[in-house]
XYZ file of C-alpha atoms in Angstrom:
507
model
C 51.601 68.659 158.088
C 53.293 72.003 158.781
C 56.942 72.870 159.207
C 56.765 72.866 162.990
C 55.302 69.372 163.160
C 57.882 68.034 160.703
C 60.713 69.533 162.701
C 59.378 68.101 165.943
C 58.788 64.665 164.437
C 62.219 64.594 162.851
C 63.998 65.553 166.059
C 62.081 63.014 168.116
C 62.516 60.234 165.564
C 66.211 60.851 165.102
C 67.309 61.673 168.619
C 67.885 58.049 169.513
C 70.637 57.817 166.922
C 72.565 60.946 167.891
C 76.194 60.790 168.966
C 77.904 63.107 171.375
C 79.286 66.256 169.797
C 82.777 65.946 171.243
C 83.887 62.435 170.502
C 87.384 61.141 171.037
C 88.895 59.605 167.916
C 91.582 57.061 168.835
C 94.835 56.546 167.018
C 95.170 54.070 164.169
C 96.468 50.553 164.701
C 99.319 50.668 162.158
C 100.613 53.363 159.834
C 100.075 51.468 156.579
C 96.503 50.161 156.993
C 93.210 51.949 156.542
C 89.575 50.960 156.900
C 86.825 52.907 155.146
C 83.159 52.331 155.882
C 80.502 53.132 153.267
C 76.752 52.637 153.067
C 76.445 49.485 150.997
C 78.259 46.777 149.073
C 79.221 47.374 145.445
C 76.878 45.830 142.918
C 79.775 45.037 140.598
C 83.519 45.529 140.404
C 83.690 45.240 136.653
C 85.552 48.229 135.164
C 82.679 48.862 132.746
C 80.154 49.347 135.575
C 81.528 52.514 137.155
C 78.488 54.577 136.187
C 76.994 53.298 139.453
C 78.592 55.233 142.304
C 78.693 52.241 144.650
C 81.030 50.549 142.178
C 83.099 53.540 141.100
C 84.036 54.631 144.613
C 86.070 51.442 144.962
C 87.300 51.109 141.381
C 87.880 54.625 140.020
C 91.487 55.804 140.455
C 92.080 53.046 142.992
C 92.033 49.787 141.011
C 91.305 51.152 137.548
C 92.091 54.386 135.780
C 90.752 56.336 132.832
C 92.382 58.151 129.946
C 91.631 61.493 131.582
C 90.324 62.838 134.866
C 88.052 65.770 135.595
C 89.165 68.386 138.082
C 86.940 68.447 141.197
C 87.490 72.204 141.324
C 86.226 73.284 137.914
C 85.596 70.130 135.861
C 88.454 70.728 133.438
C 89.925 67.695 131.682
C 93.332 66.632 133.032
C 95.766 63.898 131.892
C 95.785 60.399 133.365
C 96.540 57.398 131.148
C 96.418 59.770 128.187
C 98.943 62.595 128.150
C 97.519 64.580 125.246
C 94.524 64.652 122.889
C 93.248 66.621 119.949
C 90.210 66.770 117.697
C 91.241 65.835 114.162
C 87.831 66.609 112.632
C 84.166 66.648 113.684
C 84.056 62.844 114.041
C 87.656 62.010 114.922
C 89.790 62.368 118.060
C 93.383 61.342 118.646
C 94.760 60.384 122.075
C 98.440 60.021 122.988
C 98.973 57.432 125.726
C 101.309 57.300 128.685
C 104.310 55.019 128.253
C 105.748 52.418 130.649
C 102.446 51.712 132.398
C 101.524 48.145 133.326
C 98.385 46.425 134.521
C 98.412 44.570 137.817
C 98.764 41.281 135.893
C 101.979 42.542 134.251
C 100.428 43.198 130.831
C 101.422 46.498 129.207
C 98.967 49.348 128.956
C 98.754 50.420 125.319
C 96.355 51.421 122.553
C 95.154 47.824 122.170
C 93.995 47.851 125.800
C 92.056 51.074 125.231
C 90.430 49.647 122.096
C 89.438 46.492 123.981
C 87.928 48.525 126.825
C 85.893 50.625 124.381
C 84.563 47.593 122.536
C 83.742 45.821 125.799
C 81.902 48.828 127.244
C 79.707 49.071 124.153
C 78.903 45.355 123.878
C 75.091 45.023 124.251
C 75.466 41.478 125.560
C 77.463 42.696 128.569
C 75.028 45.530 129.402
C 77.814 47.655 130.860
C 76.563 50.615 132.891
C 78.980 53.023 131.185
C 77.711 51.876 127.801
C 74.080 52.245 128.837
C 74.602 55.677 130.373
C 77.603 57.898 129.620
C 78.406 56.425 126.200
C 74.762 56.076 125.194
C 73.773 57.570 121.864
C 77.187 57.497 120.211
C 79.152 54.664 118.600
C 82.871 54.836 119.340
C 85.148 53.055 116.858
C 88.784 52.767 117.957
C 91.722 52.529 115.565
C 95.135 51.569 116.920
C 97.810 53.670 115.226
C 100.710 52.453 117.344
C 101.135 51.351 120.985
C 100.943 54.935 122.263
C 98.445 56.442 119.816
C 94.772 55.656 119.355
C 92.187 57.223 117.072
C 88.543 57.229 118.237
C 85.900 57.886 115.601
C 82.294 58.717 116.425
C 79.194 58.233 114.289
C 77.768 61.578 115.439
C 79.405 64.848 116.392
C 80.709 64.509 119.943
C 82.182 67.879 120.973
C 83.191 66.800 124.472
C 84.500 63.294 123.858
C 87.494 63.769 126.226
C 85.040 64.471 129.068
C 83.237 61.229 128.302
C 86.508 59.324 128.341
C 86.753 60.275 132.031
C 84.002 57.686 132.595
C 85.697 54.786 130.780
C 87.715 52.750 133.284
C 90.249 50.598 131.494
C 90.895 47.050 132.578
C 93.449 44.518 131.439
C 92.748 43.107 127.959
C 93.121 39.657 129.507
C 89.855 40.087 131.419
C 86.912 38.139 129.933
C 85.195 39.740 126.955
C 82.045 37.628 127.138
C 81.116 38.113 130.809
C 81.393 40.548 133.722
C 84.287 40.024 136.100
C 84.458 40.058 139.898
C 88.258 40.286 139.776
C 89.123 43.599 138.101
C 92.677 44.162 136.904
C 93.667 47.761 136.302
C 96.630 50.131 136.250
C 95.731 51.994 139.458
C 97.703 52.499 142.672
C 95.879 49.580 144.321
C 95.127 46.052 143.212
C 92.222 43.937 144.369
C 93.295 41.514 147.069
C 89.933 39.996 147.997
C 86.199 40.601 147.759
C 84.349 38.779 150.504
C 80.659 39.020 149.519
C 78.592 40.612 152.242
C 81.686 41.570 154.250
C 84.482 43.613 152.708
C 86.719 44.496 149.801
C 90.471 44.385 150.487
C 92.971 46.364 148.405
C 96.769 46.314 148.392
C 99.162 48.932 147.043
C 100.556 48.039 143.616
C 104.359 48.162 143.659
C 104.576 48.757 139.907
C 102.351 51.824 139.870
C 103.504 54.400 137.315
C 102.969 57.531 139.431
C 103.480 58.512 143.071
C 103.034 55.545 145.367
C 100.241 55.701 147.972
C 101.127 56.098 151.654
C 98.559 53.469 152.608
C 99.676 49.945 151.767
C 96.553 48.022 152.733
C 93.015 49.370 152.558
C 89.750 47.674 153.445
C 86.316 48.909 152.443
C 83.389 47.700 154.535
C 79.728 48.703 154.586
C 77.148 49.397 157.262
C 73.638 50.674 156.577
C 73.205 52.790 159.728
C 74.752 56.240 159.927
C 75.239 56.076 163.692
C 77.085 52.777 163.328
C 79.400 54.190 160.651
C 80.165 57.227 162.794
C 80.785 55.101 165.884
C 83.222 52.878 164.007
C 85.559 55.852 163.530
C 85.067 56.816 167.177
C 86.139 53.345 168.325
C 88.977 52.965 165.818
C 87.314 50.219 163.762
C 87.483 52.554 160.753
C 89.375 55.728 159.931
C 86.967 57.248 157.364
C 83.185 56.965 157.265
C 80.965 58.387 154.547
C 77.345 59.545 154.502
C 77.004 60.506 158.152
C 73.520 61.769 159.002
C 73.145 65.373 160.250
C 72.141 64.237 163.738
C 75.273 62.052 163.970
C 77.738 64.434 162.311
C 78.207 66.887 165.165
C 81.856 66.389 166.121
C 84.946 68.315 165.085
C 85.932 65.308 162.982
C 82.882 65.550 160.721
C 83.353 67.367 157.417
C 80.318 68.595 155.437
C 80.710 69.242 151.719
C 78.494 69.585 148.618
C 78.588 66.266 146.800
C 77.170 67.011 143.294
C 74.155 64.790 144.046
C 70.554 65.866 143.593
C 67.897 63.883 145.440
C 64.537 63.410 143.778
C 61.563 61.149 143.270
C 61.244 59.733 139.757
C 57.625 59.511 138.638
C 56.499 56.498 136.598
C 54.183 58.525 134.408
C 53.089 55.648 132.185
C 50.802 54.227 134.862
C 47.511 55.792 136.035
C 46.908 57.980 137.960
C 50.459 59.279 137.408
C 49.818 59.597 133.680
C 47.778 62.719 134.476
C 49.865 65.883 134.726
C 47.628 67.329 137.461
C 48.430 64.376 139.705
C 52.158 64.804 139.109
C 51.903 68.513 139.893
C 50.003 67.701 143.086
C 52.861 65.418 144.175
C 55.236 68.371 144.015
C 52.904 70.806 145.756
C 52.250 68.369 148.618
C 55.866 68.287 149.859
C 57.098 70.816 152.420
C 60.743 71.044 151.385
C 61.479 73.896 153.797
C 60.328 71.745 156.685
C 62.701 68.933 155.678
C 65.829 71.120 155.595
C 67.679 71.213 158.905
C 65.660 68.335 160.314
C 65.930 65.238 158.151
C 68.189 66.762 155.499
C 71.338 68.740 156.224
C 70.831 72.408 157.050
C 72.978 73.381 154.046
C 70.983 71.320 151.550
C 69.443 73.502 148.845
C 66.003 73.094 147.337
C 66.366 71.703 143.838
C 64.621 73.040 140.762
C 66.146 70.412 138.437
C 68.347 67.338 138.609
C 71.772 68.988 138.289
C 73.558 71.532 140.446
C 74.180 75.142 139.325
C 77.812 74.349 138.426
C 76.766 72.000 135.597
C 76.845 73.399 132.052
C 73.242 73.631 130.887
C 71.710 74.288 134.309
C 68.637 76.512 133.986
C 68.528 79.269 136.650
C 65.024 80.353 135.626
C 63.083 77.283 136.759
C 61.115 78.233 139.888
C 61.322 75.988 142.940
C 58.088 74.279 143.908
C 56.113 75.918 146.688
C 54.360 74.004 149.443
C 50.642 74.247 148.717
C 48.685 71.222 149.973
C 45.337 72.920 149.349
C 46.132 73.397 145.665
C 47.334 69.782 145.555
C 43.967 68.652 146.918
C 42.088 70.740 144.347
C 44.146 69.276 141.496
C 43.356 65.759 142.700
C 39.666 66.596 142.924
C 39.659 67.989 139.390
C 41.390 64.857 138.119
C 38.937 62.649 140.006
C 36.015 64.497 138.413
C 37.454 63.614 135.008
C 37.627 59.917 135.869
C 41.293 59.695 136.822
C 41.734 56.933 139.481
C 43.413 59.239 142.012
C 42.538 56.956 144.929
C 44.626 54.117 143.507
C 47.520 53.102 145.729
C 50.869 54.602 144.716
C 53.985 52.809 145.955
C 56.935 54.903 147.095
C 60.019 52.777 146.481
C 62.948 53.822 148.649
C 66.481 52.526 148.871
C 67.913 51.771 152.285
C 71.020 53.889 152.874
C 70.909 55.826 149.602
C 71.621 58.859 151.772
C 71.442 59.515 155.511
C 67.885 59.415 156.860
C 66.620 58.027 153.571
C 63.859 56.057 155.279
C 62.925 58.930 157.569
C 62.693 61.309 154.619
C 60.220 59.079 152.822
C 58.195 58.506 155.961
C 57.777 62.269 156.239
C 56.961 62.597 152.542
C 54.459 59.758 152.743
C 52.674 61.608 155.561
C 52.646 64.825 153.510
C 51.186 63.026 150.511
C 48.499 61.475 152.708
C 47.615 64.929 154.065
C 47.083 66.097 150.475
C 44.795 63.166 149.653
C 47.155 60.610 148.102
C 46.923 56.895 148.834
C 50.649 56.219 149.173
C 52.432 53.169 150.559
C 56.137 53.127 151.421
C 58.374 50.185 150.570
C 62.077 50.385 151.482
C 64.370 48.153 149.419
C 67.940 46.916 149.597
C 70.194 47.949 146.707
C 69.662 44.943 144.400
C 65.835 44.979 144.359
C 65.921 48.792 144.176
C 68.100 48.599 141.059
C 65.450 46.398 139.442
C 62.974 49.230 139.962
C 65.481 51.782 138.655
C 66.633 49.971 135.514
C 64.620 48.748 132.544
C 62.869 46.533 131.593
C 59.856 47.033 133.868
C 56.769 44.851 134.176
C 53.840 46.040 132.058
C 51.350 45.345 134.841
C 53.305 47.254 137.515
C 51.720 49.439 140.167
C 51.872 53.220 139.916
C 55.026 54.280 141.723
C 57.511 56.976 142.518
C 61.143 56.030 143.102
C 63.588 57.599 145.549
C 66.853 58.205 143.729
C 69.806 60.547 143.355
C 71.504 61.899 140.255
C 75.090 63.072 140.408
C 77.042 65.036 137.836
C 80.702 65.587 138.594
C 81.564 65.754 134.887
C 80.233 69.298 134.504
C 78.014 68.958 131.414
C 74.308 68.115 131.162
C 74.998 65.400 128.583
C 76.158 63.183 131.441
C 72.696 63.405 133.036
C 69.996 63.760 130.398
C 70.235 61.047 127.690
C 70.110 57.935 129.864
C 67.607 59.312 132.354
C 65.171 61.322 130.252
C 65.059 60.020 126.669
C 62.551 57.442 125.452
C 65.124 54.641 125.230
C 67.073 55.661 128.328
C 67.911 52.772 130.630
C 66.444 54.555 133.663
C 64.002 56.903 131.923
C 60.290 56.830 132.784
C 59.320 59.371 130.123
C 58.584 58.727 126.447
C 58.440 62.038 124.634
C 59.750 62.529 121.069
C 59.937 66.305 121.536
C 62.215 65.931 124.556
C 64.279 63.311 122.704
C 64.927 65.811 119.924
C 65.886 68.618 122.293
C 68.388 66.415 124.141
C 69.813 64.960 120.923
C 70.276 68.404 119.363
C 71.854 69.774 122.546
C 74.315 66.879 122.745
C 75.668 67.717 119.279
C 75.748 71.492 119.728
C 78.472 73.673 121.185
C 78.716 76.960 123.061
C 75.643 79.081 123.701
C 73.387 76.906 121.545
C 74.326 73.831 123.591
C 73.566 75.671 126.829
C 70.237 77.024 125.522
C 69.012 73.613 124.400
C 70.036 71.878 127.627
C 68.279 74.603 129.623
C 65.198 74.031 127.488
C 65.360 70.309 128.235
C 65.569 70.856 132.002
C 62.592 73.220 131.867
C 60.585 70.757 129.786
C 61.225 67.933 132.271
C 60.468 69.929 135.419
C 57.774 72.370 134.303
C 56.093 71.112 131.131
C 56.186 67.329 131.561
C 56.523 67.332 135.395
C 58.300 63.974 135.237
C 60.105 64.359 138.562
C 59.714 65.526 142.134
C 63.008 67.381 142.666
C 64.038 67.593 146.314
C 67.513 68.867 147.229
C 71.030 69.504 146.047
C 72.735 67.426 148.682
C 75.421 67.859 151.294
C 77.464 64.919 152.547
C 79.200 64.504 155.886
C 82.327 62.375 156.188
C 83.884 61.504 159.547
C 87.687 61.355 159.473
C 89.915 60.175 162.300
C 92.029 62.908 163.880
C 95.335 61.381 162.772
C 94.310 60.992 159.127
C 95.059 63.487 156.368
C 92.063 63.449 154.028
C 89.856 66.199 152.665
C 86.754 64.994 150.795
C 85.844 66.899 147.643
C 82.799 67.129 145.391
C 83.721 63.780 143.787
C 83.845 61.900 147.091
C 80.499 60.222 146.453
C 82.013 58.462 143.437
C 85.691 58.211 144.332
C 87.305 57.346 147.650
C 90.720 58.461 146.274
C 92.787 56.304 148.605
C 96.031 57.625 147.112
C 95.280 61.023 148.670
C 94.981 59.568 152.199
C 97.853 59.472 154.665
C 98.478 59.479 158.392
C 99.781 62.538 160.205
């Protein structure tokens, strides 16, 4: 399949969903209500599950807040519920907390609440996403000094602990400690009014909020899988902001394209034959015409990825070459593997997630055709979010089929430690690679500082992409958001994880 045929197929297949370039965006119904439409329903609204973007975009800095935030401009650590912090020694940090802050249930925010949130996030019985991902590999032991001072001790050197605290959303200590909650209580500018499963999440401005009050008093988040539907809802006034608009739908003056810190890829399950042969994994990469996908199925500003983080992330390796499109070499690698007894004709399942990004199904249909052209026996299976998460997260069935999984990895925190441990170490909750050498590189990098930290993280990215070939990197992504003409809102690089309702107002 060449670039011309991909382009033609993409345009024909997508044309039916296109919207007119010059749409008329009607005025809002009332000045204090807002409707936002996203791709899918949150999996959880528990404050300890914000490592999944579908959850954090509703919770983070809307319902719940963290000790610190990270600047969307340069990733620097900025105050939030903590006003100051310092490293006491290699294993000890002190945080000073904001005074006169209350949770939505009236309970005071203090050091005891932070300690409870830390203990809850690390409880194995709760299986919190933040504990399984961002906080993985380090034990955090809180010590309450006084209501406005907390000491956090680590069992290993953690040079960027404040950055990691930007991932710990803090809920009321009165929330259950032995189970996940569907009724989060935070300190944010909005409180949860109602979660109607399968329909919507309703938020209401919190009168007792400690900082500037939001202009929007009532916000509703709804979800629709189809890009064209989301775009049309803003056109008709059913919504004022719509995320993840597909390139063919995002052609009006009200559509804003921006880099979103996400990298799209296919994760290879390399434990299962024939994917346990490196030649087969290399052939997967050579069989995909990435140039032909840009500007057709993916946004024209998407960039071919060499690794799973963007160039702005500390530890990014600029010396990893992008894969070239070489289906003939892919065929020869498969033939060589076949000659050695590798079952290359075995069916490989491509697991996709409906709505993970615009044209997600179309992208995999094109990739499936490319793989078939190179000699793979690939079958596509598109999944809703819940069954897809079962393929993403461990444990996996021992007798599973060989598979590759459509996924995205985002890193708005600015350091490779927020990407590598959970996704590429032997005990990582989403990792499909078991390699002691890689484990050591990532562990050593996580403890290091400065140039040594960068060097080791760069080594890890090279090992994953070039030596192990554990992934099929695709693109550093671009998102389109449609915003009604009378709404003040500028999406930033964090928009995939945070809706930031407090920043929205009407003109």
